PDB file of C-alpha atoms (C1' of nucleotides) in Angstrom:
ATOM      1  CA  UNK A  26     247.269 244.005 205.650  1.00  0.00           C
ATOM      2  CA  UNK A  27     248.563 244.368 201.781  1.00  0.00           C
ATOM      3  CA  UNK A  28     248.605 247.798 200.777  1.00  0.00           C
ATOM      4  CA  UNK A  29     246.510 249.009 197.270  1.00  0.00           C
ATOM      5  CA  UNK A  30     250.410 249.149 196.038  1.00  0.00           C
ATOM      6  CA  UNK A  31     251.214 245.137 196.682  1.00  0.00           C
ATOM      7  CA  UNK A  32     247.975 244.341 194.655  1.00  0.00           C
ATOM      8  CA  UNK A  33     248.179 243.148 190.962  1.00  0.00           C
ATOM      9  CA  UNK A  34     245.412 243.324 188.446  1.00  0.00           C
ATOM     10  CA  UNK A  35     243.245 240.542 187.814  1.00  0.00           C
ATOM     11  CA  UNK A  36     240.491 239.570 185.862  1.00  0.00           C
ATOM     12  CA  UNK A  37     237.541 238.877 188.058  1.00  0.00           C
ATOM     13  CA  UNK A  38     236.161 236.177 185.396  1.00  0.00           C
ATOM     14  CA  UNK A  39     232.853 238.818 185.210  1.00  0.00           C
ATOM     15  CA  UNK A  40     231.973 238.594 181.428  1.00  0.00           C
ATOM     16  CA  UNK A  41     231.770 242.350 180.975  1.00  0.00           C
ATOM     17  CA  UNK A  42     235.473 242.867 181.288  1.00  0.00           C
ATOM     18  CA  UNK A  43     234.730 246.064 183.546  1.00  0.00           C
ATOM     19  CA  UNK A  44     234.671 244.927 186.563  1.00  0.00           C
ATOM     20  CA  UNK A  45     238.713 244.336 187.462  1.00  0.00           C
ATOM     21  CA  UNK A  46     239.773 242.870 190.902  1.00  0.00           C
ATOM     22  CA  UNK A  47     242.956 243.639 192.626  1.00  0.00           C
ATOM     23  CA  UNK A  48     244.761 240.608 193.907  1.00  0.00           C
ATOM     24  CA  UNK A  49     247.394 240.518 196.492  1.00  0.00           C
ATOM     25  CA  UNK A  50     250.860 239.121 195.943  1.00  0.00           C
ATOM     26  CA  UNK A  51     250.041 235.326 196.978  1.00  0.00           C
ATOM     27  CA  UNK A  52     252.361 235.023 199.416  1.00  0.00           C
ATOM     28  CA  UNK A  53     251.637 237.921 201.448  1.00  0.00           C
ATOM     29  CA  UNK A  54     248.306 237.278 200.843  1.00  0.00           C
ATOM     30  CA  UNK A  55     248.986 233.917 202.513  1.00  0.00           C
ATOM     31  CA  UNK A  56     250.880 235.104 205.347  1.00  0.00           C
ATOM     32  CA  UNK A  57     247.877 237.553 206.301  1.00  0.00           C
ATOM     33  CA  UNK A  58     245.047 234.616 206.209  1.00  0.00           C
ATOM     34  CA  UNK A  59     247.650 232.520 208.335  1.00  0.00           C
ATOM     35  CA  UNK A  60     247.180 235.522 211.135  1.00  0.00           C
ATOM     36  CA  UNK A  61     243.810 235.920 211.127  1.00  0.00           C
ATOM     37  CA  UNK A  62     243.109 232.130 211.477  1.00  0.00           C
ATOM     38  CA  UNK A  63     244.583 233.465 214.833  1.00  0.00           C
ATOM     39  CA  UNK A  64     241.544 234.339 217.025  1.00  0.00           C
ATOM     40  CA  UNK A  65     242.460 235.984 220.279  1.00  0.00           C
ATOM     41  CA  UNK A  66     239.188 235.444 221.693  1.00  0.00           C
ATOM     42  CA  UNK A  67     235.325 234.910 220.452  1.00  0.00           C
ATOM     43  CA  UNK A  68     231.622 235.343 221.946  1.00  0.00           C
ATOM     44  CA  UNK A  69     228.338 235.289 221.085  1.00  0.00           C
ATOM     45  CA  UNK A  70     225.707 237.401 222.522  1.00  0.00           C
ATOM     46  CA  UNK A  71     221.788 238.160 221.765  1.00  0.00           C
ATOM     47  CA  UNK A  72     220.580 241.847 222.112  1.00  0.00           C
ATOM     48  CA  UNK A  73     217.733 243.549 220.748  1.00  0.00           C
ATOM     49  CA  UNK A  74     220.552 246.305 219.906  1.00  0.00           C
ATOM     50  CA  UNK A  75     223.516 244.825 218.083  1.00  0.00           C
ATOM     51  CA  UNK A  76     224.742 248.436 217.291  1.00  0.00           C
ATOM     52  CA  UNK A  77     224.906 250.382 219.637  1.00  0.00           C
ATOM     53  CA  UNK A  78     227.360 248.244 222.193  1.00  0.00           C
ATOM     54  CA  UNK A  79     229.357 251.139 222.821  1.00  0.00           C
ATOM     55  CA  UNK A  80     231.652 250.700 219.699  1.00  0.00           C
ATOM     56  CA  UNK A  81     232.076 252.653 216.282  1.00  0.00           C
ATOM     57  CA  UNK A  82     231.939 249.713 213.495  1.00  0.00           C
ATOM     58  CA  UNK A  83     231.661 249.936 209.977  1.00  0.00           C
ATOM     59  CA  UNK A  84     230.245 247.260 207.850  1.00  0.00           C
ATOM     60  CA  UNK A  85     232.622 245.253 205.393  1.00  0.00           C
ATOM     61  CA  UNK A  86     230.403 242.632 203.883  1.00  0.00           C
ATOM     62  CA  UNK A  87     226.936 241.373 204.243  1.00  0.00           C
ATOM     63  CA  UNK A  88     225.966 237.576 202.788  1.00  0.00           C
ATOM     64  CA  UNK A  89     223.350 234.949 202.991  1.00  0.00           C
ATOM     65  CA  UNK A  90     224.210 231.440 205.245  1.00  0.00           C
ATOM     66  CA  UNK A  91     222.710 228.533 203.904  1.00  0.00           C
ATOM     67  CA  UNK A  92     220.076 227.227 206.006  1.00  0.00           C
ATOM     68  CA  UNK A  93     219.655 230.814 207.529  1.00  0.00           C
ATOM     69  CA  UNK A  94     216.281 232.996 206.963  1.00  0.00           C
ATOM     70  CA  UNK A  95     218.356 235.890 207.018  1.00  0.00           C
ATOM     71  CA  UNK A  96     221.972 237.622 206.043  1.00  0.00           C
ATOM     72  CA  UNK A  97     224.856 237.484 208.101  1.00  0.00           C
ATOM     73  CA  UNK A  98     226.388 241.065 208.415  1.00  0.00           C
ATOM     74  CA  UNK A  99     229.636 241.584 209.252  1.00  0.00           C
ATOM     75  CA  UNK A 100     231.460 244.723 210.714  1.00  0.00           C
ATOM     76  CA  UNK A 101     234.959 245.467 211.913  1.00  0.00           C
ATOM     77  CA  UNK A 102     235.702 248.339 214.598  1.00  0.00           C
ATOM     78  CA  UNK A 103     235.942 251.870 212.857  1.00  0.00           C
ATOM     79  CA  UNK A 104     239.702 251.774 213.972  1.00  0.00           C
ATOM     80  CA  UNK A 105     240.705 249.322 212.149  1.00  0.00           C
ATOM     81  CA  UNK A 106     242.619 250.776 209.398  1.00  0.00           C
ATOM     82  CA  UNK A 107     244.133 254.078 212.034  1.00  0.00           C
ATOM     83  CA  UNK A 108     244.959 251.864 215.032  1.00  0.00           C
ATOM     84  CA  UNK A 109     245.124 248.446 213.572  1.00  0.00           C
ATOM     85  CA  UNK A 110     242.205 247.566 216.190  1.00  0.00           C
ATOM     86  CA  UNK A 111     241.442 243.458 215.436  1.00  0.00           C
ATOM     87  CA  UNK A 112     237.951 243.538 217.132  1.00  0.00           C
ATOM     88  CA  UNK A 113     235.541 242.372 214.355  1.00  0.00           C
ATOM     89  CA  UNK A 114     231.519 241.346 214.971  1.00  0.00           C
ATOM     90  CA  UNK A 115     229.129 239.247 212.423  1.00  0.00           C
ATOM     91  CA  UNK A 116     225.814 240.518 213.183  1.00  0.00           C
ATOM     92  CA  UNK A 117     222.388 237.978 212.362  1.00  0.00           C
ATOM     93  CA  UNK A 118     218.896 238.304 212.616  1.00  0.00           C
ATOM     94  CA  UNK A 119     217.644 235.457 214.896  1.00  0.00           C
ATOM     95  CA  UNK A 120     213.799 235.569 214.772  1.00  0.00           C
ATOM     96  CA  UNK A 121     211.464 237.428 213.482  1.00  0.00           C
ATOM     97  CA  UNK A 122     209.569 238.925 216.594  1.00  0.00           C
ATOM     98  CA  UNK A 123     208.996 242.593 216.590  1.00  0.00           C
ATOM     99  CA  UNK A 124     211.508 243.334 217.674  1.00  0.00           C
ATOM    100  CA  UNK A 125     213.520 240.843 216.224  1.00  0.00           C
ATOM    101  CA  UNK A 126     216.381 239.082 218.321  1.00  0.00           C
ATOM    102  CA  UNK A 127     219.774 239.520 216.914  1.00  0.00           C
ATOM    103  CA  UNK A 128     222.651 236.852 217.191  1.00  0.00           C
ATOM    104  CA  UNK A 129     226.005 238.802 217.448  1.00  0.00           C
ATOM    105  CA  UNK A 130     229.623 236.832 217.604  1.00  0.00           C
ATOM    106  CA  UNK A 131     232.148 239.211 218.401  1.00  0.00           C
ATOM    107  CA  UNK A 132     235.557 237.995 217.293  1.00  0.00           C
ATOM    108  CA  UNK A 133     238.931 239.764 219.016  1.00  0.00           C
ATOM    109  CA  UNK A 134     239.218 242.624 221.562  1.00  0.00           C
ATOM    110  CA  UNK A 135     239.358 246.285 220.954  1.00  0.00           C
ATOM    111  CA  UNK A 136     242.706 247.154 221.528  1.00  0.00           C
ATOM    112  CA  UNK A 137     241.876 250.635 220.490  1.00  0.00           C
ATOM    113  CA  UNK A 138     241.225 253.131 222.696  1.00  0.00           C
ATOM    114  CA  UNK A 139     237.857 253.285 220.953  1.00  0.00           C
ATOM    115  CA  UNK A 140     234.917 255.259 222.624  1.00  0.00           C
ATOM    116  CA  UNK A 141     233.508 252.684 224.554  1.00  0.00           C
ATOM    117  CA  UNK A 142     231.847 254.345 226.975  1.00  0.00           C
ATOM    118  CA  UNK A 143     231.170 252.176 230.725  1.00  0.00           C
ATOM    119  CA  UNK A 144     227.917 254.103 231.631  1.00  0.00           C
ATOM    120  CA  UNK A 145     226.113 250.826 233.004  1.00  0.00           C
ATOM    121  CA  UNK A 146     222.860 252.704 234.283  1.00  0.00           C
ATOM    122  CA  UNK A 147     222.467 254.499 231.137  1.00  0.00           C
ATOM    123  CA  UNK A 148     222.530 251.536 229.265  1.00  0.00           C
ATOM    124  CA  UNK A 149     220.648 249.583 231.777  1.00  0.00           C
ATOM    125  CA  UNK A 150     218.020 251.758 231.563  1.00  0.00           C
ATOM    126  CA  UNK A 151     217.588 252.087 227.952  1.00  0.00           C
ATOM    127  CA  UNK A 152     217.483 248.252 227.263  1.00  0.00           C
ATOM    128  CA  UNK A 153     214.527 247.905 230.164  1.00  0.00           C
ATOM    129  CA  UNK A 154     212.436 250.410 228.745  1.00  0.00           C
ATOM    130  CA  UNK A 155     213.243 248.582 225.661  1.00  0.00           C
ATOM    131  CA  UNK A 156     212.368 245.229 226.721  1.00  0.00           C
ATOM    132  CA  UNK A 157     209.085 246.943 229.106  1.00  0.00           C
ATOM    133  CA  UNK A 158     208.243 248.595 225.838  1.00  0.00           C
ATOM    134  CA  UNK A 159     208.374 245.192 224.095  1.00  0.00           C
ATOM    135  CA  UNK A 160     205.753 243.343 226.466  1.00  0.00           C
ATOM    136  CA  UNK A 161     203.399 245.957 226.883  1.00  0.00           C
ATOM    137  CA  UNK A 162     203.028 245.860 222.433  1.00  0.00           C
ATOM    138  CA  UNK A 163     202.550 242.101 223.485  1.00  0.00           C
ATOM    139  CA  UNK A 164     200.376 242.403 225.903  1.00  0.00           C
ATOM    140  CA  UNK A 165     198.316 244.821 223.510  1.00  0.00           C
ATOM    141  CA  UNK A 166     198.512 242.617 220.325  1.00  0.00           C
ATOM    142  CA  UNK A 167     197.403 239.774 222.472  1.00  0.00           C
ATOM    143  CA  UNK A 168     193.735 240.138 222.844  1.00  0.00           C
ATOM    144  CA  UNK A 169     193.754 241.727 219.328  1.00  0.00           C
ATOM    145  CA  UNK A 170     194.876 238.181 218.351  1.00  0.00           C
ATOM    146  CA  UNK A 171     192.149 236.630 220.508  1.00  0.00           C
ATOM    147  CA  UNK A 172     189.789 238.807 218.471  1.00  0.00           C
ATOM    148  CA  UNK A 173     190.732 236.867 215.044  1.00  0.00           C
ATOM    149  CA  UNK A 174     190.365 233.763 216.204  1.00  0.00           C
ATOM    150  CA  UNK A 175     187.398 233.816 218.609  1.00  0.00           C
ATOM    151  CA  UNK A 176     185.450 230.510 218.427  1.00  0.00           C
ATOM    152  CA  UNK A 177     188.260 228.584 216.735  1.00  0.00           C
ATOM    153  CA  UNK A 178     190.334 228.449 220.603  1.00  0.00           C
ATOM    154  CA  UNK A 179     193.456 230.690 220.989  1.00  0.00           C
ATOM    155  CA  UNK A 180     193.118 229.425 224.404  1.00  0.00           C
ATOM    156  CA  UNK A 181     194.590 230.936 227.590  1.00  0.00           C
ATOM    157  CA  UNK A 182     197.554 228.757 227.366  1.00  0.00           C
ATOM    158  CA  UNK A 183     198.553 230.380 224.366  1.00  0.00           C
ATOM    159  CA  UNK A 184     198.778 233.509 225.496  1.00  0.00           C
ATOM    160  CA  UNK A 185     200.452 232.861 229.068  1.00  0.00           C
ATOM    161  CA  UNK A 186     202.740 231.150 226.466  1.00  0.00           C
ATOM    162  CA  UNK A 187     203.818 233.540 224.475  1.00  0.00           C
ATOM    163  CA  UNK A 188     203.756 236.184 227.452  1.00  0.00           C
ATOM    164  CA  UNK A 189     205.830 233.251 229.497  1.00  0.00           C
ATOM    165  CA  UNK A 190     208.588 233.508 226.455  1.00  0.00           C
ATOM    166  CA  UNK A 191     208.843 237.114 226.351  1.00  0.00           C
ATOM    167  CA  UNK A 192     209.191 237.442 229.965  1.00  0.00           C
ATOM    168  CA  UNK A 193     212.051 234.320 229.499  1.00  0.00           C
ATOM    169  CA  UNK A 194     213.627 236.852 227.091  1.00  0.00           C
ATOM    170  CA  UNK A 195     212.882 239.997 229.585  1.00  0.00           C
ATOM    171  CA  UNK A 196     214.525 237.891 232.757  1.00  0.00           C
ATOM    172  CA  UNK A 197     217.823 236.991 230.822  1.00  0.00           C
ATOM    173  CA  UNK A 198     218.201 240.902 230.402  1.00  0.00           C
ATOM    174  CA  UNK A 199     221.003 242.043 232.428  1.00  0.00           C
ATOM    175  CA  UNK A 200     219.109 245.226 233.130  1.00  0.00           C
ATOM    176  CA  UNK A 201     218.425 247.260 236.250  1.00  0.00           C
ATOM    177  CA  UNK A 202     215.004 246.313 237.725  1.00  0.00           C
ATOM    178  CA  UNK A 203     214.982 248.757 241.183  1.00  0.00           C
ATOM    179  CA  UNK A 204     213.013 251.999 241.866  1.00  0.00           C
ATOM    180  CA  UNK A 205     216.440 253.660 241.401  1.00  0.00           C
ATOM    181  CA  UNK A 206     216.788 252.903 237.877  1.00  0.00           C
ATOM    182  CA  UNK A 207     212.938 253.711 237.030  1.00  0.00           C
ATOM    183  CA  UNK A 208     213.735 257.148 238.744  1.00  0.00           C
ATOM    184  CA  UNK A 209     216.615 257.502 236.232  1.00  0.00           C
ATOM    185  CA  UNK A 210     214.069 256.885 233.471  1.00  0.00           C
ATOM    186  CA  UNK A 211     212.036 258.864 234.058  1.00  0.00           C
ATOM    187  CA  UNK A 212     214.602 261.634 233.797  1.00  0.00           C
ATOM    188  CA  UNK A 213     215.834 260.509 230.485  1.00  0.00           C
ATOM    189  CA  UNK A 214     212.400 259.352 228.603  1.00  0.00           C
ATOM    190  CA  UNK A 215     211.990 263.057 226.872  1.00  0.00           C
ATOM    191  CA  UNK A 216     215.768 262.088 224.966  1.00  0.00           C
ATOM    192  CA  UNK A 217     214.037 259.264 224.211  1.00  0.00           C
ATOM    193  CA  UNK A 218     210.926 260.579 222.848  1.00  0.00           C
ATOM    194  CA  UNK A 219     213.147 262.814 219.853  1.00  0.00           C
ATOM    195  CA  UNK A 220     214.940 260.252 217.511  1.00  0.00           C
ATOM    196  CA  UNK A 221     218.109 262.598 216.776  1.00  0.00           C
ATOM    197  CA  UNK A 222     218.528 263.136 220.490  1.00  0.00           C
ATOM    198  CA  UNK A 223     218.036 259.258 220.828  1.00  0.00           C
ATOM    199  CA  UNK A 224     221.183 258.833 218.595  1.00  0.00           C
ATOM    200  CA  UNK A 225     223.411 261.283 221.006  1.00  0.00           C
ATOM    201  CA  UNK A 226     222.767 258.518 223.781  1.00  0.00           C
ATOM    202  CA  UNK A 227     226.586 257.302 224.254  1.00  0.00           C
ATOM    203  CA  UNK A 228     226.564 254.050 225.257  1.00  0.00           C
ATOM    204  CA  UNK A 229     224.122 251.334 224.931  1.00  0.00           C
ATOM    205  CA  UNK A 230     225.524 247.647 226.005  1.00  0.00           C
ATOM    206  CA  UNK A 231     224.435 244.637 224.712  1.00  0.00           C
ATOM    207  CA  UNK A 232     221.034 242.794 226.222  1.00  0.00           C
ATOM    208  CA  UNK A 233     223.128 239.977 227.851  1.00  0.00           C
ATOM    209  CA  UNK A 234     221.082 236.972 227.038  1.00  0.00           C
ATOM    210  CA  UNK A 235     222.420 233.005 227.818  1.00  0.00           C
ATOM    211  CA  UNK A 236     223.122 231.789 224.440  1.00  0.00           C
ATOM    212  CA  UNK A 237     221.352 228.539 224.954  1.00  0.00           C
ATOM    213  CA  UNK A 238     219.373 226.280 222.788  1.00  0.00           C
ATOM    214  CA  UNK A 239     216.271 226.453 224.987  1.00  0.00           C
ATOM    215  CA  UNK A 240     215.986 230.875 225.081  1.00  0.00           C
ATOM    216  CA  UNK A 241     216.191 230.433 221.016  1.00  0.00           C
ATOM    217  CA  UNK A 242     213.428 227.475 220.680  1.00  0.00           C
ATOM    218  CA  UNK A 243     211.222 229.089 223.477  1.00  0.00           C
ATOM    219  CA  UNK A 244     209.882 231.760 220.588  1.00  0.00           C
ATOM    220  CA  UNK A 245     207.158 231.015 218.837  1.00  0.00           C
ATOM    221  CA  UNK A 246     207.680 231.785 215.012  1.00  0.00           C
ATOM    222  CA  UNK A 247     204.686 233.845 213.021  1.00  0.00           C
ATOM    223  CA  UNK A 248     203.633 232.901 209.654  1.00  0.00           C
ATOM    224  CA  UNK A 249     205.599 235.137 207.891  1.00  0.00           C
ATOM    225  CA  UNK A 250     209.745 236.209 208.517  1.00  0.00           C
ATOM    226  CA  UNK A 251     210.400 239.445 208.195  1.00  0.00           C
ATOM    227  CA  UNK A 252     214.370 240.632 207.999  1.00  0.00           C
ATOM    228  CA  UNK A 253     215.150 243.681 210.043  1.00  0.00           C
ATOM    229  CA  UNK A 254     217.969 245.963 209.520  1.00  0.00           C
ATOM    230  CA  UNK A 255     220.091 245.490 212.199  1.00  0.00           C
ATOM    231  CA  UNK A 256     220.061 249.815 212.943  1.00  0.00           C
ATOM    232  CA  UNK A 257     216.191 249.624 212.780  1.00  0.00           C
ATOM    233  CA  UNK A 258     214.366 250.735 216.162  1.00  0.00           C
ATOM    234  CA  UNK A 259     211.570 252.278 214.326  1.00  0.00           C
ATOM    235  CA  UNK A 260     208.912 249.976 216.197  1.00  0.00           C
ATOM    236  CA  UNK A 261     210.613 251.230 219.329  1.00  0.00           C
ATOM    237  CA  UNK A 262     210.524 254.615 218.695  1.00  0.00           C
ATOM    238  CA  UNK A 263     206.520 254.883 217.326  1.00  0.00           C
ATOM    239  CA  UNK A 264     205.858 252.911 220.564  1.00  0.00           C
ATOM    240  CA  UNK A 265     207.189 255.549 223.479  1.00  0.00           C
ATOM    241  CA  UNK A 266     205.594 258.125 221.196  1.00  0.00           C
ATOM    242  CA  UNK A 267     202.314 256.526 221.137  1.00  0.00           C
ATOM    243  CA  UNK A 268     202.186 254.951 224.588  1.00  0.00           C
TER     244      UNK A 268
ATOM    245  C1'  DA B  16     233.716 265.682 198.328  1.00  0.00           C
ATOM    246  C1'  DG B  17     234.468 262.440 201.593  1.00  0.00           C
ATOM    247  C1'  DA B  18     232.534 258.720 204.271  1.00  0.00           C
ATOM    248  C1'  DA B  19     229.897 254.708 204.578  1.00  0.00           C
ATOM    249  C1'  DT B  20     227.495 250.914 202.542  1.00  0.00           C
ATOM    250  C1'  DT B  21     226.413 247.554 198.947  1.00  0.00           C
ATOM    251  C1'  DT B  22     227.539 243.984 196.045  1.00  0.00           C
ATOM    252  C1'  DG B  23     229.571 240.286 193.712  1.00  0.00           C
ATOM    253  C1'  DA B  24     233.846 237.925 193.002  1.00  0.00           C
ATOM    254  C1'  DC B  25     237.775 235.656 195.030  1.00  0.00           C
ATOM    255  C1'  DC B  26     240.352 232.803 198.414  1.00  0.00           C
ATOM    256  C1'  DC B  27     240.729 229.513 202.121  1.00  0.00           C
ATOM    257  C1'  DT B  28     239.158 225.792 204.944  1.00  0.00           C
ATOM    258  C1'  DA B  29     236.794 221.677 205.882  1.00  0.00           C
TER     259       DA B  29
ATOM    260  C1'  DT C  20     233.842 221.435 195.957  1.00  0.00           C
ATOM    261  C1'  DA C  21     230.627 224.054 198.885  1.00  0.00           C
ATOM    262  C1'  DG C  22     230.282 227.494 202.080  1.00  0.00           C
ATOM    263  C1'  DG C  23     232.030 231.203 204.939  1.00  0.00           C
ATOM    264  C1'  DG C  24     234.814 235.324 205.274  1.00  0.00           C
ATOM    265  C1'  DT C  25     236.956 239.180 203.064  1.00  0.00           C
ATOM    266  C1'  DC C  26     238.112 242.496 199.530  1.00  0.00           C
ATOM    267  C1'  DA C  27     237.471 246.540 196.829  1.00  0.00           C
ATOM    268  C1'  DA C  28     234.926 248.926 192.954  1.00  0.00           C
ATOM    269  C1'  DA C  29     230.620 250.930 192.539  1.00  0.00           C
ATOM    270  C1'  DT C  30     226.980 253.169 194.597  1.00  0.00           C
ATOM    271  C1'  DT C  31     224.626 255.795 198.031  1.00  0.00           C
ATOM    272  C1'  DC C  32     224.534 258.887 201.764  1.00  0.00           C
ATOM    273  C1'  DT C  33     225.712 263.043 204.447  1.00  0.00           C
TER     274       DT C  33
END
DNA sequence: AGAATTTGACCCTA
DNA sequence: TAGGGTCAAATTCT
């Protein structure tokens, strides 16, 4: 990576003259492009909690994709700069459900010895109540929905429909499903219940969901597309304080 | 004050 | 040449 010293001053072409950007000797610059096109490994996952995988990342750059509905983030590990750590992760919204599904493509392996934290249960746990949390608001908004449109046929198939594609999303979740891990909930719902206690949780892995065609049409798209920030577990929160 | 994020320009690849 | 990925100054947050 060039150094602020290896820069050179450039104008960025911006009409005001203030704004200056730095430009890298070209042929470092070169060299370093040349290494990243070097990509130890890539995946893609979908989680309901691209943030909190276990990982400290800071965000480097955020930008619309043509033909997307919403921006692509991107984030490299917190390390980066202190331990050289590669591990980088673009971060995009991929519906607009509440909550919202997010595509995440992780690109390189730590290779710092980050705080990823293994605790399986823990993070088990959390991402069933999250997904339980997420059919019973179904379940709820459901007949609400029936309400609106009585007389003009939101038929039964509908709704087993749209429960049938939550539960689709729900199944894929590589959670724990025994009396065991309900137990363990049980013990750690009041954490959940206070929002600054909720951040102290360590380690929350990703909702390990196949990354197939069919999970991503099976969703059936409102009206309207709201973008939600990928941090953004407000619904969650108002939900296990309300019921 | 230092850390983190936002933002818009730049560079590279296809 | 368009689009994606990254950089770094400016801005916001803690």
């Amino acid at each position: 990576m060039a150094k602020r010293g290896d820069y050179m001053v450039s104008s960025s072409g911006s009409s005001n003259g203030a704004h200056k950007r730095l430009l890298p000797d070209s042929s470092s610059y070169a060299q370093e492009h040349a290494k990243k096109r070097v990509h130890i490994s890539s995946r893609t996952e979908y989680t309901y909690a691209p943030y909190h995988d276990g990982y400290q990342w800071r965000k480097y750059g955020q930008k619309m994709i043509r033909g997307n509905t919403y921006p692509r983030c991107y984030y490299r590990c917190t390390f980066h700069q202190d331990h050289g750590c590669p591990a980088t992760k673009h971060v995009e919204q991929s519906n607009s459900q509440d909550p919202p599904l997010f595509r995440v493509i992780y690109t390189n392996e730590h290779t710092c010895s980050s705080t990823h934290v293994s605790d399986y249960m823990a993070s088990s746990i959390h991402i069933q109540q999250i997904a339980d949390a997420s059919l019973r608001k179904a379940e709820m908004e459901i007949p609400r929905l029936t309400d609106c449109v009585a007389g003009h046929g939101l038929v039964k198939e509908e709704k087993d429909a749209t429960v049938s594609s939550l539960l689709t999303v729900i199944n894929g979740c590589d959670v724990v499903k025994s009396d065991v891990g309900h137990a363990a909930l049980q013990e750690i719902t009041p954490f959940l219940m206070d929002r600054n206690s909720y951040e102290a949780i360590p380690s929350v892995s990703p909702v390990q969901l196949a990354a197939s065609d069919e999970l991503k049409t099976d969703f059936v798209e409102p009206p309207e597309s709201h973008w939600f920030e990928p941090l953004d577990l407000g619904w969650f929160m108002e939900y296990t304080q309300t019921g």
